Amino acid sequence: MDGGGGIMASAATGAMSSLLAKLAELLGEDCYQHQMQRGTRREVAFLRDELSSMNALLERLADADAAAPLDPQTREWRDQVREMSYDVEDCVDEYMGQLRRRSGGGGGGVVGLILGYVGRVREMVSRRGIAEQIQELSARVVEAGHRRKRYKIDAAAASPSGAGVVPVDCRLPALYAELGGLVGVHGPRDELVRLLDDGEERMKVVSVVGAGGLGKTTLANQVYRNIRDRFDCKSFVSLSQNPDIGMIFRTMLSQVKKDECEITGSGDMEQLINELRDFLQDKRYLIVIDDVWSTQAWKIIKCAFGENTCGSRIIVTTRIGTVAKSCSSPDCDLVYELKALSEDHSKMLFFRRIFGSEDRCPHQLKEVSVEIVKKCGGLPLAIITMASLLTTKSDTREEWMKVCGSIGFGLEKNSDVEEMNMVLSLSYNDLSHHLRTCLLYMSMFPEDYVIKRDYLVRRWIAEGFIKVFGGRTIEEEGECYFNELINRSLIQAVDFQYDGRVYACRVHDLILDLIVSKAVEDNFVTIFTDKRQVLRPQGKVHRLSSDCTNAENMLTCSKAVAHVRSLNMFRYSGRMPPLLNFRALRVLDLDGNEDLESCYLEDIGKLFQLRYLRIRASNNITLPEQIGELQLLVILDLLNCYGTSELPASIAKLRNLKWLLAHRVKLPNGVCNMQALESVSLVVVDYTTPVTALQELGSLTKLRNLGMDWRISDANKDKMTYADNLVSSLGKLGTSNLRCLTLISPWSLSFLLDSWCPRPHHLQELTIKGWCLRKIPVWMASLANLTYLDIEVEVVQETLEVLADFPVLQFLKSYSNAADPQERCLVVSNNGFRCLKKLNFVHWTNLMFLEGAMPMLERLEFQIIVHEVKTASGFGCPLDLGIRHLYALRNLAVNIYCECARVEEVEALEAAIQAAVSMLPNSPTPTLRRFREPEMLASTHY
């Protein structure tokens, strides 16, 4: 894999980028040059030059196809060249592997001579076969070049077949929709009107953002109709991905000057802008700019609107979050995020479209109707499309079940489905090549599968989809890709981290349906489930996703799977297809077999191209010693193999391994050889760990994430030797690249915290579990980059003040079973925790928040001891503990300990908390959990 992060694979160009890099390596590296025959070298040079030209053409064809469908002849040429790139790469991989292995000897003595001779004979035969393959492939490339000229493919890339055809604008029906036929629009319409009609005289721009098909144009039009009579002049214009700005300005002029004299603006952009500015300068105007796709388009359009203090309003709709922020008024948050329809509104729209109302739906169709509505995910366009499709079906449950089951696997086509796909495809076609590839790849995951961000990014990295720009790491670049797909509403965020970053996502069923269709059409992905097979007929399989209970029947043709580069098994049982069937494999993800046996992995060392290996199994899996042969392996993920505790010694041979992810495995000896390592979790250090392994850990200067389970007890006679080496290694790592550290131990690690030098100033996340600190080391508060702290510590007022001084801390989890009878209530003042967003505080003492405390806090989980609140209230502690002062709070969970308290006291406390949160700007709904039920007594016990 390209360690620098260059794009090696693409849905647009197949394996071309990876192949060209390998051909350049063959021609440039001395170790290959002197081993290649002269004729073979000429063939390789020819392949490089010819394929480089074809690669550029494939990229142009991808852009042309996004603008208008390619003609069948051009599409066929493109597909054949892409397939050819995979075949050539397989041949080149085999050839390079032979050249690398040729340098190895056959051993010493007579036996070694004999084995060496036999090996050379086999190699001569094999090399002759590969030379013939290269010649055959060269002939295929020559023929593809001839067809390129014969069929004028370059001309097709310059002017696609449909370029002159102007399609009907799919937004037209939304502009003429009557309010009576709409569902769920009243609430958003009224909210948007409130944002616009606030009495301010300065001009205001409000952005409406949401996925394609969510109803942005419909909403904007309803608001426009509702308030347009309050303005002197108004205009509603719709853009496109490549808008004619001059035409937009002329349309705007014709609408705002409806009752004025004839428009004088010509085709000159500057004159049109000046005419609009002059006319609108002293007018109160309402303008809707629908479907903006880029900040560049908005920068030009906004030139027509000068400073205006007449109460003018502009509404912008867009699918892209960054565009929405760019358009909205900068001094206040005026981005309105349009949400999906609720379940009730979704059903109302669906049943109204088909039957007139839910009451008129036949009984046998009720259950399947609800399932179809659920799959539409609140997307009005999807609901209307499915309703229209179902009106062509008979009223039998079987027919409707077929339609329901087809969602996510390529719906049957009719005019409504085609129109919906056209709307959704606009967002897909607006993506860059590498983002299209990353989105198509997500078709490998089953319907409703929750995909964790880091897992997905590692998969993209292993596939070679990510190219690094600037000073970012390849992981950071991958997260940028992920965020861009979220930003464009193509994937849905389902979980967030403490710092607001999206932790996990899913793909909407209708987007999944679209990308499955495109991925299968391009032979990018092949999908097998128990219900159906989604594959291109007569095509080789490149990326195989299986969600079958019976993997043995997954593919019967071994020739078809011989070229598989990615194999993802989500759910399977019975006998697995042999790994030797998949010799071209780069990515192997075994997710969900409870009966996977270690013997299945015996031949894994022969998968020489493997970059990524992930195993999820509940039983004990032992990796074979042959895993050390996987010299290209970059990611080894065993986090979900809980029975695996030992790694083979050969693991230390994996010099390109960057991620070693496992659940409590022994630190391997020879780890100093693994200089590419960036993430290691979770390794166990105990009395069986060689001291040298702990010493070598400090040499891994690229290590960014480390998780360690320290099992050296105080009673161990070699404890100080191990301790000194741990301090030394972590000291070295802390001054290199270490960003995240997890330390788990049942015994105190105070020897490390007290003597850690030099300080780990790059550290961003720190977790310490297993033993309780008596106090926080003062130096820890000087860590200028620490945003996450999860620690068990005895908290008194002094400790709380030390924690408050952490300069950029955003997440704090603090817990302890210890209790100080002198500390009935700890006070959080307004002098610290300036950046804290999430607090999980589990201690046997209460917290009280003063005015201005924790100004950024959004999520709070803590516990309250009721009888301590009663006692502290005598010293000025309010019953709600000052929760009303946490103005940024969005989520509150409180564990209420009721022992030694009366029911009335508990109820009074709960009422005080409810009243406090009701006064907060975000009005969060608190989760209140009682522990140890209050006593039914006449007096309070202390």
mmCIF file of C-alpha atoms in Angstrom, residues 240-448:
data_model
loop_
_atom_site.group_PDB
_atom_site.id
_atom_site.type_symbol
_atom_site.label_atom_id
_atom_site.label_comp_id
_atom_site.label_asym_id
_atom_site.label_seq_id
_atom_site.Cartn_x
_atom_site.Cartn_y
_atom_site.Cartn_z
ATOM 1 C CA SER A 240 -28.277 24.291 -10.784
ATOM 2 C CA GLN A 241 -24.913 22.650 -10.273
ATOM 3 C CA ASN A 242 -23.476 24.773 -13.089
ATOM 4 C CA PRO A 243 -25.688 27.867 -13.023
ATOM 5 C CA ASP A 244 -25.858 30.560 -15.668
ATOM 6 C CA ILE A 245 -25.429 33.477 -13.248
ATOM 7 C CA GLY A 246 -26.247 36.050 -15.910
ATOM 8 C CA MET A 247 -29.583 34.325 -16.555
ATOM 9 C CA ILE A 248 -30.232 34.176 -12.802
ATOM 10 C CA PHE A 249 -29.697 37.949 -12.501
ATOM 11 C CA ARG A 250 -31.950 38.658 -15.502
ATOM 12 C CA THR A 251 -34.699 36.467 -13.981
ATOM 13 C CA MET A 252 -34.309 38.267 -10.672
ATOM 14 C CA LEU A 253 -34.569 41.659 -12.362
ATOM 15 C CA SER A 254 -37.675 40.661 -14.287
ATOM 16 C CA GLN A 255 -39.383 39.531 -11.053
ATOM 17 C CA VAL A 256 -38.436 42.422 -8.753
ATOM 18 C CA LYS A 257 -39.193 45.029 -11.468
ATOM 19 C CA LYS A 258 -42.493 43.401 -12.386
ATOM 20 C CA ASP A 259 -44.420 46.677 -12.527
ATOM 21 C CA GLU A 260 -41.461 48.833 -13.528
ATOM 22 C CA CYS A 261 -40.058 49.777 -16.902
ATOM 23 C CA GLU A 262 -38.342 47.296 -19.196
ATOM 24 C CA ILE A 263 -35.080 45.712 -18.020
ATOM 25 C CA THR A 264 -32.049 47.506 -19.454
ATOM 26 C CA GLY A 265 -29.389 44.994 -18.326
ATOM 27 C CA SER A 266 -27.552 43.212 -21.140
ATOM 28 C CA GLY A 267 -25.340 40.137 -20.938
ATOM 29 C CA ASP A 268 -22.652 42.108 -19.102
ATOM 30 C CA MET A 269 -22.424 40.676 -15.557
ATOM 31 C CA GLU A 270 -21.213 43.878 -13.957
ATOM 32 C CA GLN A 271 -24.062 45.899 -15.487
ATOM 33 C CA LEU A 272 -26.653 43.379 -14.264
ATOM 34 C CA ILE A 273 -25.242 43.491 -10.737
ATOM 35 C CA ASN A 274 -25.201 47.290 -10.697
ATOM 36 C CA GLU A 275 -28.772 47.482 -11.948
ATOM 37 C CA LEU A 276 -29.970 45.080 -9.248
ATOM 38 C CA ARG A 277 -28.048 46.947 -6.507
ATOM 39 C CA ASP A 278 -29.436 50.317 -7.595
ATOM 40 C CA PHE A 279 -33.005 49.064 -7.745
ATOM 41 C CA LEU A 280 -32.937 47.162 -4.436
ATOM 42 C CA GLN A 281 -31.013 49.775 -2.451
ATOM 43 C CA ASP A 282 -34.046 51.454 -0.863
ATOM 44 C CA LYS A 283 -36.539 48.593 -1.194
ATOM 45 C CA ARG A 284 -37.773 46.024 1.319
ATOM 46 C CA TYR A 285 -37.336 42.836 -0.701
ATOM 47 C CA LEU A 286 -37.789 39.091 -0.269
ATOM 48 C CA ILE A 287 -35.628 36.835 -2.444
ATOM 49 C CA VAL A 288 -35.449 33.036 -2.450
ATOM 50 C CA ILE A 289 -32.362 31.459 -4.029
ATOM 51 C CA ASP A 290 -33.108 27.770 -4.314
ATOM 52 C CA ASP A 291 -30.567 24.941 -4.557
ATOM 53 C CA VAL A 292 -27.161 26.614 -4.195
ATOM 54 C CA TRP A 293 -24.326 24.132 -4.765
ATOM 55 C CA SER A 294 -21.162 26.132 -4.139
ATOM 56 C CA THR A 295 -19.816 29.046 -2.115
ATOM 57 C CA GLN A 296 -18.357 30.459 -5.357
ATOM 58 C CA ALA A 297 -21.847 30.837 -6.873
ATOM 59 C CA TRP A 298 -23.089 32.552 -3.701
ATOM 60 C CA LYS A 299 -20.126 34.970 -3.619
ATOM 61 C CA ILE A 300 -21.110 36.245 -7.066
ATOM 62 C CA ILE A 301 -24.863 36.342 -6.380
ATOM 63 C CA LYS A 302 -24.536 38.263 -3.107
ATOM 64 C CA CYS A 303 -22.777 41.083 -4.972
ATOM 65 C CA ALA A 304 -26.245 42.105 -6.168
ATOM 66 C CA PHE A 305 -27.353 42.843 -2.580
ATOM 67 C CA GLY A 306 -25.735 45.853 -0.962
ATOM 68 C CA GLU A 307 -26.195 47.124 2.580
ATOM 69 C CA ASN A 308 -29.894 47.499 3.244
ATOM 70 C CA THR A 309 -31.722 48.675 6.372
ATOM 71 C CA CYS A 310 -35.273 48.260 5.097
ATOM 72 C CA GLY A 311 -35.878 44.844 6.673
ATOM 73 C CA SER A 312 -35.049 42.827 3.541
ATOM 74 C CA ARG A 313 -34.827 39.042 3.721
ATOM 75 C CA ILE A 314 -33.076 36.389 1.615
ATOM 76 C CA ILE A 315 -33.740 32.634 1.864
ATOM 77 C CA VAL A 316 -31.118 30.232 0.504
ATOM 78 C CA THR A 317 -31.667 26.467 0.193
ATOM 79 C CA THR A 318 -28.818 23.988 -0.212
ATOM 80 C CA ARG A 319 -27.875 20.353 0.394
ATOM 81 C CA ILE A 320 -24.409 21.245 1.683
ATOM 82 C CA GLY A 321 -23.724 22.345 5.268
ATOM 83 C CA THR A 322 -20.655 24.469 4.534
ATOM 84 C CA VAL A 323 -22.518 26.313 1.788
ATOM 85 C CA ALA A 324 -25.407 26.985 4.205
ATOM 86 C CA LYS A 325 -23.023 28.523 6.771
ATOM 87 C CA SER A 326 -21.297 30.565 4.086
ATOM 88 C CA CYS A 327 -24.589 32.054 2.868
ATOM 89 C CA SER A 328 -26.266 32.852 6.212
ATOM 90 C CA SER A 329 -25.779 36.138 8.034
ATOM 91 C CA PRO A 330 -22.373 35.867 9.764
ATOM 92 C CA ASP A 331 -23.171 37.558 13.076
ATOM 93 C CA CYS A 332 -25.885 35.100 14.120
ATOM 94 C CA ASP A 333 -26.662 31.434 13.538
ATOM 95 C CA LEU A 334 -29.306 31.565 10.828
ATOM 96 C CA VAL A 335 -28.961 28.057 9.414
ATOM 97 C CA TYR A 336 -32.242 26.135 9.561
ATOM 98 C CA GLU A 337 -31.673 22.381 9.334
ATOM 99 C CA LEU A 338 -34.736 20.747 7.840
ATOM 100 C CA LYS A 339 -35.537 17.479 9.583
ATOM 101 C CA ALA A 340 -37.098 14.337 8.189
ATOM 102 C CA LEU A 341 -40.825 13.812 8.620
ATOM 103 C CA SER A 342 -41.942 12.226 11.875
ATOM 104 C CA GLU A 343 -43.299 8.674 11.786
ATOM 105 C CA ASP A 344 -46.877 9.918 12.082
ATOM 106 C CA HIS A 345 -46.481 12.490 9.309
ATOM 107 C CA SER A 346 -44.712 9.907 7.125
ATOM 108 C CA LYS A 347 -47.594 7.460 7.448
ATOM 109 C CA MET A 348 -50.129 10.227 6.858
ATOM 110 C CA LEU A 349 -48.400 11.244 3.600
ATOM 111 C CA PHE A 350 -48.019 7.647 2.437
ATOM 112 C CA PHE A 351 -51.594 6.540 3.089
ATOM 113 C CA ARG A 352 -53.062 9.791 1.755
ATOM 114 C CA ARG A 353 -51.176 9.324 -1.540
ATOM 115 C CA ILE A 354 -52.415 5.750 -2.067
ATOM 116 C CA PHE A 355 -55.745 5.358 -0.273
ATOM 117 C CA GLY A 356 -56.788 8.879 0.704
ATOM 118 C CA SER A 357 -56.376 8.058 4.413
ATOM 119 C CA GLU A 358 -54.988 5.355 6.697
ATOM 120 C CA ASP A 359 -58.481 4.123 7.548
ATOM 121 C CA ARG A 360 -59.024 3.035 3.950
ATOM 122 C CA CYS A 361 -55.863 0.886 3.829
ATOM 123 C CA PRO A 362 -56.713 -2.844 3.509
ATOM 124 C CA HIS A 363 -55.928 -4.792 6.656
ATOM 125 C CA GLN A 364 -53.488 -7.174 4.940
ATOM 126 C CA LEU A 365 -51.354 -4.211 3.784
ATOM 127 C CA LYS A 366 -51.120 -2.331 7.086
ATOM 128 C CA GLU A 367 -48.026 -4.084 8.456
ATOM 129 C CA VAL A 368 -46.020 -4.044 5.218
ATOM 130 C CA SER A 369 -47.020 -0.403 4.628
ATOM 131 C CA VAL A 370 -45.528 0.609 7.974
ATOM 132 C CA GLU A 371 -42.324 -1.273 7.091
ATOM 133 C CA ILE A 372 -42.062 0.511 3.731
ATOM 134 C CA VAL A 373 -42.646 3.893 5.387
ATOM 135 C CA LYS A 374 -39.919 3.079 7.903
ATOM 136 C CA LYS A 375 -37.472 2.329 5.084
ATOM 137 C CA CYS A 376 -38.228 5.719 3.538
ATOM 138 C CA GLY A 377 -36.700 7.314 6.640
ATOM 139 C CA GLY A 378 -38.968 10.375 6.672
ATOM 140 C CA LEU A 379 -37.839 11.518 3.202
ATOM 141 C CA PRO A 380 -40.944 12.998 1.514
ATOM 142 C CA LEU A 381 -39.642 12.335 -2.013
ATOM 143 C CA ALA A 382 -39.034 8.670 -1.132
ATOM 144 C CA ILE A 383 -42.475 8.294 0.452
ATOM 145 C CA ILE A 384 -44.235 9.815 -2.542
ATOM 146 C CA THR A 385 -42.166 7.717 -4.953
ATOM 147 C CA MET A 386 -42.913 4.466 -3.134
ATOM 148 C CA ALA A 387 -46.602 5.353 -2.919
ATOM 149 C CA SER A 388 -46.677 6.050 -6.661
ATOM 150 C CA LEU A 389 -44.894 2.771 -7.397
ATOM 151 C CA LEU A 390 -47.328 0.787 -5.246
ATOM 152 C CA THR A 391 -50.378 2.214 -7.006
ATOM 153 C CA THR A 392 -49.283 0.115 -10.010
ATOM 154 C CA LYS A 393 -49.318 -3.099 -7.924
ATOM 155 C CA SER A 394 -52.167 -5.349 -6.922
ATOM 156 C CA ASP A 395 -53.431 -5.152 -3.360
ATOM 157 C CA THR A 396 -51.757 -8.388 -2.286
ATOM 158 C CA ARG A 397 -49.351 -8.635 0.592
ATOM 159 C CA GLU A 398 -46.894 -10.690 -1.523
ATOM 160 C CA GLU A 399 -46.585 -7.967 -4.169
ATOM 161 C CA TRP A 400 -45.981 -5.254 -1.578
ATOM 162 C CA MET A 401 -43.484 -7.428 0.302
ATOM 163 C CA LYS A 402 -41.466 -7.779 -2.923
ATOM 164 C CA VAL A 403 -41.287 -3.998 -3.265
ATOM 165 C CA CYS A 404 -40.339 -3.626 0.411
ATOM 166 C CA GLY A 405 -37.579 -6.214 0.081
ATOM 167 C CA SER A 406 -36.150 -4.555 -3.031
ATOM 168 C CA ILE A 407 -35.360 -1.276 -1.218
ATOM 169 C CA GLY A 408 -31.604 -1.151 -0.767
ATOM 170 C CA PHE A 409 -30.935 -3.622 -3.585
ATOM 171 C CA GLY A 410 -31.931 -1.586 -6.633
ATOM 172 C CA LEU A 411 -35.639 -0.856 -6.931
ATOM 173 C CA GLU A 412 -37.536 -1.898 -10.032
ATOM 174 C CA LYS A 413 -37.664 1.028 -12.418
ATOM 175 C CA ASN A 414 -40.621 3.173 -13.315
ATOM 176 C CA SER A 415 -40.880 6.886 -14.075
ATOM 177 C CA ASP A 416 -41.286 7.879 -10.413
ATOM 178 C CA VAL A 417 -38.307 5.829 -9.241
ATOM 179 C CA GLU A 418 -36.199 7.223 -12.091
ATOM 180 C CA GLU A 419 -37.190 10.764 -11.120
ATOM 181 C CA MET A 420 -36.288 10.146 -7.469
ATOM 182 C CA ASN A 421 -32.916 8.677 -8.456
ATOM 183 C CA MET A 422 -32.304 11.703 -10.665
ATOM 184 C CA VAL A 423 -32.800 14.011 -7.667
ATOM 185 C CA LEU A 424 -30.609 11.896 -5.385
ATOM 186 C CA SER A 425 -27.970 11.461 -8.112
ATOM 187 C CA LEU A 426 -27.409 15.217 -8.240
ATOM 188 C CA SER A 427 -25.658 15.014 -4.876
ATOM 189 C CA TYR A 428 -23.651 11.973 -5.951
ATOM 190 C CA ASN A 429 -22.555 13.530 -9.249
ATOM 191 C CA ASP A 430 -21.436 16.704 -7.476
ATOM 192 C CA LEU A 431 -18.805 14.732 -5.542
ATOM 193 C CA SER A 432 -15.158 14.566 -6.521
ATOM 194 C CA HIS A 433 -13.899 11.223 -7.892
ATOM 195 C CA HIS A 434 -12.400 10.064 -4.598
ATOM 196 C CA LEU A 435 -15.563 10.904 -2.609
ATOM 197 C CA ARG A 436 -17.734 9.032 -5.106
ATOM 198 C CA THR A 437 -15.489 6.013 -4.620
ATOM 199 C CA CYS A 438 -15.739 6.240 -0.822
ATOM 200 C CA LEU A 439 -19.536 6.558 -0.950
ATOM 201 C CA LEU A 440 -19.948 3.658 -3.392
ATOM 202 C CA TYR A 441 -17.806 1.524 -1.087
ATOM 203 C CA MET A 442 -20.420 1.942 1.650
ATOM 204 C CA SER A 443 -22.765 -0.211 -0.449
ATOM 205 C CA MET A 444 -20.804 -3.158 1.014
ATOM 206 C CA PHE A 445 -22.477 -2.659 4.398
ATOM 207 C CA PRO A 446 -25.901 -4.198 5.125
ATOM 208 C CA GLU A 447 -29.077 -2.171 5.417
ATOM 209 C CA ASP A 448 -29.312 -0.119 8.662
#
